[in-house]
Coordinates of C-alpha atoms in Angstrom, one line a residue:
M1 CA -4.8 -10.6 5.2
V2 CA -2.5 -7.9 3.8
R3 CA -4.5 -5.1 2.1
Q4 CA -3.1 -4.2 -1.3
F5 CA -3.0 -0.8 -3.0
T6 CA -5.6 -0.9 -5.8
G7 CA -6.2 1.3 -8.9
T8 CA -3.7 3.2 -11.0
C9 CA -3.3 6.4 -8.9
G10 CA -4.3 7.9 -5.6
V11 CA -3.3 9.8 -2.5
V12 CA -1.7 8.3 0.6
P13 CA -1.9 10.8 3.5
A14 CA 1.1 10.7 5.7
L15 CA -0.1 10.7 9.3
D16 CA 3.0 12.3 10.8
S17 CA 1.2 14.7 13.1
D18 CA 2.2 14.5 16.8
S19 CA -1.5 14.9 17.7
V20 CA -3.4 11.6 17.8
E21 CA -6.6 13.6 17.7
R22 CA -5.6 15.3 14.4
I23 CA -4.6 12.0 12.9
E24 CA -8.0 10.6 13.6
E25 CA -9.7 13.7 12.3
V26 CA -7.9 13.4 9.0
V27 CA -8.7 9.8 8.6
R28 CA -12.4 10.3 9.4
A29 CA -12.5 13.1 6.9
T30 CA -10.7 11.4 4.1
S31 CA -11.2 7.6 4.3
G32 CA -14.3 7.6 2.1
V33 CA -13.1 10.2 -0.4
E34 CA -12.4 9.0 -3.9
G35 CA -8.7 8.9 -4.6
V36 CA -7.5 8.0 -1.1
A37 CA -5.6 4.8 -1.6
G38 CA -4.3 4.2 1.9
Y39 CA -2.4 5.8 4.8
K40 CA 1.2 6.1 6.0
I41 CA 1.8 5.8 9.8
G42 CA 4.9 7.6 11.1
L43 CA 6.9 7.1 14.2
S44 CA 5.2 10.0 16.0
S45 CA 2.0 8.1 16.7
A46 CA 3.9 4.8 17.0
L47 CA 6.1 6.3 19.8
R48 CA 3.1 7.9 21.5
L49 CA 0.7 5.0 21.4
G50 CA 2.7 2.0 20.2
L51 CA 2.4 0.7 16.7
A52 CA -0.2 -2.0 17.5
E53 CA -2.4 0.6 19.3
S54 CA -1.9 3.1 16.4
V55 CA -3.1 0.4 13.9
R56 CA -6.0 -0.6 16.2
R57 CA -7.3 3.0 16.3
L58 CA -7.0 3.5 12.6
R59 CA -8.7 0.2 11.9
D60 CA -11.8 1.5 13.7
L61 CA -11.9 4.3 11.1
T62 CA -10.7 2.8 7.8
D63 CA -10.1 -0.5 6.0
L64 CA -7.6 0.9 3.6
P65 CA -3.9 -0.3 3.4
L66 CA -1.6 1.0 6.1
L67 CA 2.1 1.5 5.5
Y68 CA 4.5 1.9 8.5
D69 CA 7.3 4.3 8.0
H70 CA 9.9 3.9 10.8
Q71 CA 11.7 7.0 9.5
K72 CA 13.6 5.2 8.1
A73 CA 13.8 1.5 8.5
G74 CA 16.6 -0.4 6.8
P75 CA 19.8 1.3 7.8
D76 CA 20.1 -1.0 10.7
M77 CA 22.2 -4.2 11.0
P78 CA 20.8 -6.8 8.6
D79 CA 20.2 -9.2 11.5
M80 CA 17.5 -6.9 12.8
A81 CA 15.4 -7.3 9.7
G82 CA 13.5 -10.4 10.8
T83 CA 12.7 -9.0 14.3
F84 CA 11.5 -5.7 12.8
A85 CA 9.3 -7.3 10.1
R86 CA 7.7 -9.8 12.5
L87 CA 6.9 -7.1 15.1
C88 CA 5.4 -4.9 12.4
A89 CA 3.3 -7.8 11.0
E90 CA 2.1 -8.6 14.5
A91 CA 1.0 -4.9 14.9
G92 CA -1.2 -5.3 11.8
V93 CA 0.3 -3.0 9.2
D94 CA 0.2 -4.0 5.5
G95 CA 3.5 -2.7 4.3
L96 CA 6.8 -1.1 5.4
V97 CA 8.6 1.9 4.0
L98 CA 12.3 0.7 3.9
F99 CA 15.4 2.8 3.3
P100 CA 18.1 0.1 3.5
V101 CA 21.1 2.3 2.9
A102 CA 23.3 0.0 5.1
G103 CA 24.4 -1.9 2.0
P104 CA 23.3 -4.8 -0.3
T105 CA 22.9 -7.3 2.5
A106 CA 20.5 -4.9 4.3
V107 CA 18.5 -4.4 1.1
R108 CA 18.1 -8.2 0.6
R109 CA 17.4 -8.9 4.3
F110 CA 14.9 -6.2 5.0
T111 CA 13.1 -6.8 1.7
G112 CA 13.1 -10.5 2.1
E113 CA 12.0 -10.5 5.7
A114 CA 9.2 -8.1 5.0
R115 CA 8.0 -10.4 2.3
A116 CA 8.4 -13.5 4.5
S117 CA 6.3 -11.8 7.1
G118 CA 3.5 -11.2 4.6
L119 CA 4.2 -7.5 4.3
I120 CA 4.7 -5.2 1.3
P121 CA 8.2 -3.9 1.2
V122 CA 8.1 -0.3 -0.2
V123 CA 11.8 0.4 -0.9
G124 CA 13.5 3.7 -1.3
G125 CA 16.7 5.4 -0.2
E126 CA 16.6 9.1 -0.8
I127 CA 14.9 11.9 1.1
P128 CA 14.2 15.3 -0.4
A129 CA 16.9 17.1 1.6
P130 CA 19.3 19.3 -0.5
D131 CA 22.4 18.0 1.3
Y132 CA 21.5 14.3 1.4
C133 CA 23.7 13.2 -1.5
V134 CA 27.4 13.9 -2.1
S135 CA 26.7 16.3 -4.9
G136 CA 24.7 18.5 -2.5
G137 CA 27.3 18.3 0.3
G138 CA 25.9 15.2 2.0
Y139 CA 27.2 11.7 2.7
L140 CA 25.2 9.3 0.4
A141 CA 26.5 8.5 -3.1
D142 CA 24.5 10.1 -5.8
D143 CA 23.7 6.7 -7.4
A144 CA 22.8 5.1 -4.0
L145 CA 19.1 4.9 -4.9
D146 CA 19.8 3.4 -8.3
R147 CA 21.7 0.6 -6.7
I148 CA 19.1 0.1 -3.9
I149 CA 16.3 -0.2 -6.4
A150 CA 18.2 -2.7 -8.5
E151 CA 19.1 -4.8 -5.5
A152 CA 15.6 -4.7 -4.1
A153 CA 14.0 -5.7 -7.4
G154 CA 16.3 -8.7 -7.5
A155 CA 15.1 -9.6 -4.0
G156 CA 11.5 -9.5 -5.1
A157 CA 10.4 -6.0 -4.3
D158 CA 7.8 -4.5 -6.7
H159 CA 6.8 -1.4 -4.7
F160 CA 9.2 1.6 -4.6
V161 CA 9.3 5.1 -3.2
L162 CA 10.9 8.0 -5.2
P163 CA 11.6 11.6 -4.3
A164 CA 9.1 13.8 -6.2
R165 CA 11.2 16.9 -6.8
A166 CA 13.5 15.4 -9.4
P167 CA 11.5 14.8 -12.6
G168 CA 14.4 13.8 -14.7
R169 CA 15.6 11.2 -12.2
I170 CA 12.0 10.0 -11.7
A171 CA 11.7 9.4 -15.4
R172 CA 15.0 7.4 -15.4
W173 CA 14.1 5.3 -12.3
S174 CA 10.6 4.7 -13.5
G175 CA 11.8 3.6 -16.9
W176 CA 14.3 1.1 -15.3
I177 CA 11.6 -0.2 -13.0
S178 CA 9.0 -0.7 -15.6
A179 CA 11.4 -2.6 -17.9
R180 CA 12.4 -5.1 -15.2
V181 CA 9.6 -5.4 -12.7
A182 CA 6.2 -6.9 -13.4
D183 CA 3.2 -4.6 -12.5
P184 CA 5.3 -2.3 -10.3
V185 CA 3.9 0.3 -7.9
V186 CA 5.6 3.6 -7.4
F187 CA 5.1 6.0 -4.5
L188 CA 6.2 9.6 -4.9
T189 CA 6.9 11.7 -1.9
G190 CA 8.1 15.2 -1.0
F191 CA 5.4 17.5 -2.3
G192 CA 4.6 21.1 -1.4
P193 CA 7.0 22.5 1.1
L194 CA 9.6 19.8 0.1
G195 CA 9.7 21.0 -3.5
G196 CA 7.8 18.3 -5.4
A197 CA 4.8 19.1 -7.7
I198 CA 2.1 16.5 -8.4
A199 CA 1.8 17.3 -12.1
D200 CA 5.6 17.2 -12.8
A201 CA 6.2 14.0 -10.7
F202 CA 3.3 12.1 -12.2
A203 CA 4.1 13.1 -15.8
A204 CA 7.7 12.0 -15.2
S205 CA 6.8 8.6 -13.8
A206 CA 4.3 7.7 -16.6
A207 CA 6.4 4.6 -17.5
C208 CA 4.9 3.0 -14.4
P209 CA 1.2 3.0 -14.8
R210 CA 0.5 2.5 -11.1
R211 CA 1.7 5.4 -8.9
F212 CA 0.6 7.1 -5.8
A213 CA 1.5 10.3 -3.9
I214 CA 2.4 10.1 -0.3
V215 CA 1.4 13.5 1.0
G216 CA 1.8 15.0 4.5
R217 CA 1.2 18.6 5.4
L218 CA -0.8 19.4 2.2
V219 CA -3.5 17.1 3.6
T220 CA -2.9 17.0 7.4
A221 CA -2.5 20.7 7.8
A222 CA -5.3 21.6 5.5
A223 CA -8.4 23.3 6.9
D224 CA -10.5 20.8 4.8
P225 CA -8.4 17.6 4.3
A226 CA -11.1 16.0 2.1
D227 CA -11.1 18.9 -0.3
A228 CA -7.3 18.9 -0.3
V229 CA -7.3 15.2 -1.3
R230 CA -9.8 15.8 -4.1
R231 CA -7.7 18.6 -5.6
L232 CA -4.5 16.5 -5.4
Y233 CA -6.3 13.5 -7.0
A234 CA -7.6 15.7 -9.8
E235 CA -4.1 17.0 -10.4
M236 CA -2.6 13.5 -10.7
Q237 CA -5.5 12.3 -13.0
A238 CA -4.8 15.3 -15.3
A239 CA -1.1 14.4 -15.4
G240 CA -2.1 11.1 -17.0

């Protein structure tokens, strides 16, 4: 049974440490803390342990939803979507972070195959790197995420991930999503060292009442991860 993200806001610690011991320490410290909505597994533990073993170890510590972020799945050939989704479902994750920048067919296939495998597709397409988009010197069109979100929504996605450091764009994306998707869930990412601020991002995304912060080093590198989560949760509640 796929575990759903519940409530209107919360913290999703990103378990991207290359230390399995540290990952388990963070989950032990935070799983019972109010405001923790789930966890994101990265490829560091998946490469070290295998995805199924990573999930098995975490399931000994928490029953909260687990997203798998292949960093980043979706740019592959669309024909790989089914294999990828089925293997992830067999490993026991609840959802997949997808960045299907390979084109509309990739968006439809990766979104659709995730859903067909009983997983939650969490669709995005932009990382908080200054030279990611053309306007910053990168290679992706500045409106790539706009088009990915629209295509994914048409394919049945209702969970999306947005970069947290662009409040004006967050407001525009959130307004579009809330007007066209029933009961959407928005994940915001790229806080702290990556330039995003909880208060600004959550205020900007208010058009979508259900939103969560995917947070990495602010939690995993904290001396007291549980206290870090409490402070972040208080910030997002204050933002409304």
